[in-house]
CSV table of C-alpha atoms in Angstrom, one decimal:
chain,number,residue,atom,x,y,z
A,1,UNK,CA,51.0,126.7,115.5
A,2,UNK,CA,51.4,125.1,118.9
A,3,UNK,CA,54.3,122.8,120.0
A,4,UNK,CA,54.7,120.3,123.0
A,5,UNK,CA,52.6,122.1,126.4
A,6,UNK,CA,50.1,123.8,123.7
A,7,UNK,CA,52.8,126.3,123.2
A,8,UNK,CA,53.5,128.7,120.7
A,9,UNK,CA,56.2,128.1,117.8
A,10,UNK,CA,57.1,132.1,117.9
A,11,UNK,CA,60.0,131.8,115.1
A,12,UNK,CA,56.7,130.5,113.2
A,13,UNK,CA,54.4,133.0,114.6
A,14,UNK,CA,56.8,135.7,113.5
A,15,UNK,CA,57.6,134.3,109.9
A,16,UNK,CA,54.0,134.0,109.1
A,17,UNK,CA,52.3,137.3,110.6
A,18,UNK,CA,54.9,139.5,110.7
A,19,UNK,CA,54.4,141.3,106.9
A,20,UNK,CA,50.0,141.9,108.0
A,21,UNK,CA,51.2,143.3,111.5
A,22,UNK,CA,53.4,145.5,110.4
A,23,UNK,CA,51.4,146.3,107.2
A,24,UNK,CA,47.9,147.1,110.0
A,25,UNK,CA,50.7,149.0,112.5
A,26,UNK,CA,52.1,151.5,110.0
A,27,UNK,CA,48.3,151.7,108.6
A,28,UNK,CA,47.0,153.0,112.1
A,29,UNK,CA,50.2,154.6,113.1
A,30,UNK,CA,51.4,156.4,110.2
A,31,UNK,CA,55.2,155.8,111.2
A,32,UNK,CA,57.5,153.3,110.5
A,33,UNK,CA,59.3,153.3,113.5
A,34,UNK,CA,56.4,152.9,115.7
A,35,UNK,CA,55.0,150.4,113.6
A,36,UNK,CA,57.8,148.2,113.9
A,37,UNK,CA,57.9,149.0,118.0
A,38,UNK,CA,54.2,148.0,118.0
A,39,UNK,CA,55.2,145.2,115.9
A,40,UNK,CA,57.9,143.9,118.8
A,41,UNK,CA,55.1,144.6,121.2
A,42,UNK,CA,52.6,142.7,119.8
A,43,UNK,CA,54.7,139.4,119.0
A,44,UNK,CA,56.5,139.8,122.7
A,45,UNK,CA,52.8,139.9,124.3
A,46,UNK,CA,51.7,136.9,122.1
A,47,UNK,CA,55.0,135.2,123.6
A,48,UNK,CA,54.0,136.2,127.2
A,49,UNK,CA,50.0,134.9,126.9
A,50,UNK,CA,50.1,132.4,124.0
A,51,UNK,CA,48.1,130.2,126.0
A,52,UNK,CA,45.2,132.5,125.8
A,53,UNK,CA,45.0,131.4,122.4
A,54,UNK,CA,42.4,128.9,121.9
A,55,UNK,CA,42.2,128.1,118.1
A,56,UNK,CA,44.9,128.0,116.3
A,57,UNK,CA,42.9,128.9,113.2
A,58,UNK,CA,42.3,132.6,114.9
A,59,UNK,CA,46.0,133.4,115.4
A,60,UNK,CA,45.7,136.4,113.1
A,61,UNK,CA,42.5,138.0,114.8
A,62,UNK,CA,44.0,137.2,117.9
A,63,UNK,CA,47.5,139.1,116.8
A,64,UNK,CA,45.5,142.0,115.0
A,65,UNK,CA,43.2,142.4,118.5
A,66,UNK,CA,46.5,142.8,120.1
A,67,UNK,CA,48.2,145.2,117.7
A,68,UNK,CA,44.4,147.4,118.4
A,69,UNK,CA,45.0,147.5,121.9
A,70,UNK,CA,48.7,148.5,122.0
A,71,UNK,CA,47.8,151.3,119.5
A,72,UNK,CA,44.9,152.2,121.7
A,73,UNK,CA,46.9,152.2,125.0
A,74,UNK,CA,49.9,154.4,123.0
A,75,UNK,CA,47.3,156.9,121.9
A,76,UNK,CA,45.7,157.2,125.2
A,77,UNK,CA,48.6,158.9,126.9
A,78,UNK,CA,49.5,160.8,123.9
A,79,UNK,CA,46.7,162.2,122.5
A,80,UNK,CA,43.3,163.0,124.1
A,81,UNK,CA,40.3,162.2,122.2
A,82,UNK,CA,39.0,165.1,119.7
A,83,UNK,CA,35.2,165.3,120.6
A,84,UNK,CA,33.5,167.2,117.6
A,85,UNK,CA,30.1,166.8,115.0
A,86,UNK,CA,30.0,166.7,111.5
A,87,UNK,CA,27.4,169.5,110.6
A,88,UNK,CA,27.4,168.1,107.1
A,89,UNK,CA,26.7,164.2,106.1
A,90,UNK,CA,29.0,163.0,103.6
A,91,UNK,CA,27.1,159.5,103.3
A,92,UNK,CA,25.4,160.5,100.6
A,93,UNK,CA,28.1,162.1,98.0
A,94,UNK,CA,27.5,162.5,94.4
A,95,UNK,CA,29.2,160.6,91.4
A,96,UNK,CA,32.1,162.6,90.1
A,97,UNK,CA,32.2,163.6,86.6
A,98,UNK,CA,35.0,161.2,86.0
A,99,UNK,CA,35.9,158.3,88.1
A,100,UNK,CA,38.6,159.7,90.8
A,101,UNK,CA,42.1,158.9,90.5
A,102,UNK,CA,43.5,156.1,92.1
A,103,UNK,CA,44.7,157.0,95.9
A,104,UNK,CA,48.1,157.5,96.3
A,105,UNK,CA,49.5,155.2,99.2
A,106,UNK,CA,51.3,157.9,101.0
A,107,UNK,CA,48.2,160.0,100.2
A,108,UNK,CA,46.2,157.7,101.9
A,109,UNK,CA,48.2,157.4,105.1
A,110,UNK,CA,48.7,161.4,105.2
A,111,UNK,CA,44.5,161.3,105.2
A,112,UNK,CA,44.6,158.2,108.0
A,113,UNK,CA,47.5,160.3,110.0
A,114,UNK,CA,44.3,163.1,110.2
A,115,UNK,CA,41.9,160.6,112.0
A,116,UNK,CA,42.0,160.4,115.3
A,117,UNK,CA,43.0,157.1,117.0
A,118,UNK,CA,39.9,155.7,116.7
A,119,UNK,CA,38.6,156.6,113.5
A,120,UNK,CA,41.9,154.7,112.0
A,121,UNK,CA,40.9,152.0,114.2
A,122,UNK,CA,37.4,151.1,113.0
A,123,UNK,CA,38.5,151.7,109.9
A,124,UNK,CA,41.2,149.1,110.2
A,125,UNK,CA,38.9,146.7,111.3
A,126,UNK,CA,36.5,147.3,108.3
A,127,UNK,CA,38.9,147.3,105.7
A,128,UNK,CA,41.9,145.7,106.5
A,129,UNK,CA,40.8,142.9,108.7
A,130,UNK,CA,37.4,142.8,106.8
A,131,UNK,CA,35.3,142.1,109.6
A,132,UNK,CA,31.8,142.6,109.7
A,133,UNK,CA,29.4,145.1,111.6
A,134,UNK,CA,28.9,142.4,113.9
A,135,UNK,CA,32.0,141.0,114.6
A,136,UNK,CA,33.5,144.4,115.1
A,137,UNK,CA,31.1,145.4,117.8
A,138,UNK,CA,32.1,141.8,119.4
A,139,UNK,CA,35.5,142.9,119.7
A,140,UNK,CA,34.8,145.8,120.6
A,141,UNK,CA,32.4,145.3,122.8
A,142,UNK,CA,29.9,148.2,121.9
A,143,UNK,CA,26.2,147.6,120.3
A,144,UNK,CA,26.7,146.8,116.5
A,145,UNK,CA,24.4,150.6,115.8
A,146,UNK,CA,27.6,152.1,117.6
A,147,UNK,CA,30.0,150.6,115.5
A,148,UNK,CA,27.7,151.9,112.7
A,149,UNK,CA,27.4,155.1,113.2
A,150,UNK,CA,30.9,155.3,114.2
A,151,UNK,CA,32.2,153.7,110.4
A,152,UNK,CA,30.2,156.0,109.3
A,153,UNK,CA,31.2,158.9,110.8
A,154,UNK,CA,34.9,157.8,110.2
A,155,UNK,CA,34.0,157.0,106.3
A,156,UNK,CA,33.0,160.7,105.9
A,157,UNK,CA,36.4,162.2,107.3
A,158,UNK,CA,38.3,160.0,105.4
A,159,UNK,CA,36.8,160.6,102.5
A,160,UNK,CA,36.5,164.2,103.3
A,161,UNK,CA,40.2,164.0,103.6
A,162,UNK,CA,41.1,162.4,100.5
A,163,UNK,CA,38.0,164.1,98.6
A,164,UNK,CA,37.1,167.3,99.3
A,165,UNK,CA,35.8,169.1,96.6
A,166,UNK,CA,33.1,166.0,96.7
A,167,UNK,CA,32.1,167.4,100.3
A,168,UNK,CA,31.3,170.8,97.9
A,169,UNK,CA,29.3,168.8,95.6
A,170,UNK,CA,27.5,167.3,98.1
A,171,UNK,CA,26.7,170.7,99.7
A,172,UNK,CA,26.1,172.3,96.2
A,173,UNK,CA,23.5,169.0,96.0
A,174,UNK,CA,21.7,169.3,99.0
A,175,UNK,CA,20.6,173.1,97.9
A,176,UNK,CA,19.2,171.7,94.7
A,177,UNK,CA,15.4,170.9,95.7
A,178,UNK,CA,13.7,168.5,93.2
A,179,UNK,CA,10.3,168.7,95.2
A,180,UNK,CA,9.2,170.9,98.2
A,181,UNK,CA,11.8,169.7,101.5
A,182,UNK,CA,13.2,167.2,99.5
A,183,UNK,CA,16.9,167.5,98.4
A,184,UNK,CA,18.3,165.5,95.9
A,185,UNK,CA,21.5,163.0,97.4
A,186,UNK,CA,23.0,161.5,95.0
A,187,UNK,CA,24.4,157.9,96.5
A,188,UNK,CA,28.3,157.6,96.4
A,189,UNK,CA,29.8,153.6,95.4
A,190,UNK,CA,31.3,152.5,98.7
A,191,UNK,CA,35.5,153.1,98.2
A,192,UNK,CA,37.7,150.5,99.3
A,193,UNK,CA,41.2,151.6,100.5
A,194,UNK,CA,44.2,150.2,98.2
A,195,UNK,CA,46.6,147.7,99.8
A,196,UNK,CA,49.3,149.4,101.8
A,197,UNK,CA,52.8,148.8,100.3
């Protein structure tokens, strides 16, 4: 990845990280065209500081922290930060009768475009970089029980976006007592989001 000076080979850079940034940037952005601008962004910042890159071997993490941050920074000024609670935990959904249909792409990204900034982000992390509990608190510097509670949290809206008659179920569940206090939550398989286009 590095040339002469432990600097970076950018044409090479581009050629073999372009598809995954622009893949994560339309993923947390829901637009093409800024997907592609935080695409430029990101590869012009990895120009400016490639010498902040220590491994070679980390180049994508290293792109995809990037990528985070200029999404981040874009959102900031944009959009403030909805502040809200879930009155209702969808952790614990129950089966459907039949499996569910397979997520339509654009469906998907119409559900992520309802997320705030944030939510999209963890969720990126999760399941596009697949990085653990741990590492994502690392990177994001925040205890790893944050990071939990915050998947969480942004697990339940997506899936109450893409889902919602299962958030009735769930409700419909939780009034059905099998034993004195005790309400019967059926566990839901954890989902994992289809490959973006």
């Amino acid at each position: 990845m590095a040339t002469e000076g432990n600097s970076l080979d950018i044409a090479r850079l581009v050629a073999e990280h372009y598809e995954a940034v622009y893949r994560y940037g339309y993923r947390l952005s829901g637009s093409q065209t800024e997907a592609e601008d935080l695409t430029q962004q990101v590869f012009l910042i990895a120009c400016l500081k490639g010498e902040q890159l220590r491994q070679a071997e980390a180049v994508r993490s290293w792109l995809f922290t990037i990528l985070r941050n200029c999404f981040l920074k874009s959102r900031a000024k944009l959009v403030p930060t909805p502040v809200g609670t879930l009155e209702v935990s969808l952790e614990n959904l129950p089966e459907p009768e039949s499996p569910p249909p397979a997520i339509d792409p654009d469906q998907l990204q119409q559900a992520l475009d309802r997320l705030s900034p944030q939510d999209r982000v963890i969720l990126g992390m999760f399941y596009f970089e697949n990085l653990s509990y741990r590492e994502i608190a690392e990177r994001l510097e925040i205890p790893m029980g944050t990071v939990m509670s915050r998947l969480s949290r942004a697990k339940a809206r997506l899936r109450g976006q893409l889902f919602p008659h299962w958030g009735e179920q769930s409700l419909a569940a939780r009034k059905t007592v099998s034993s004195p206090g005790e309400a019967i939550e059926p566990n839901l398989p954890e989902k994992k989001l289809p490959v973006p286009p």
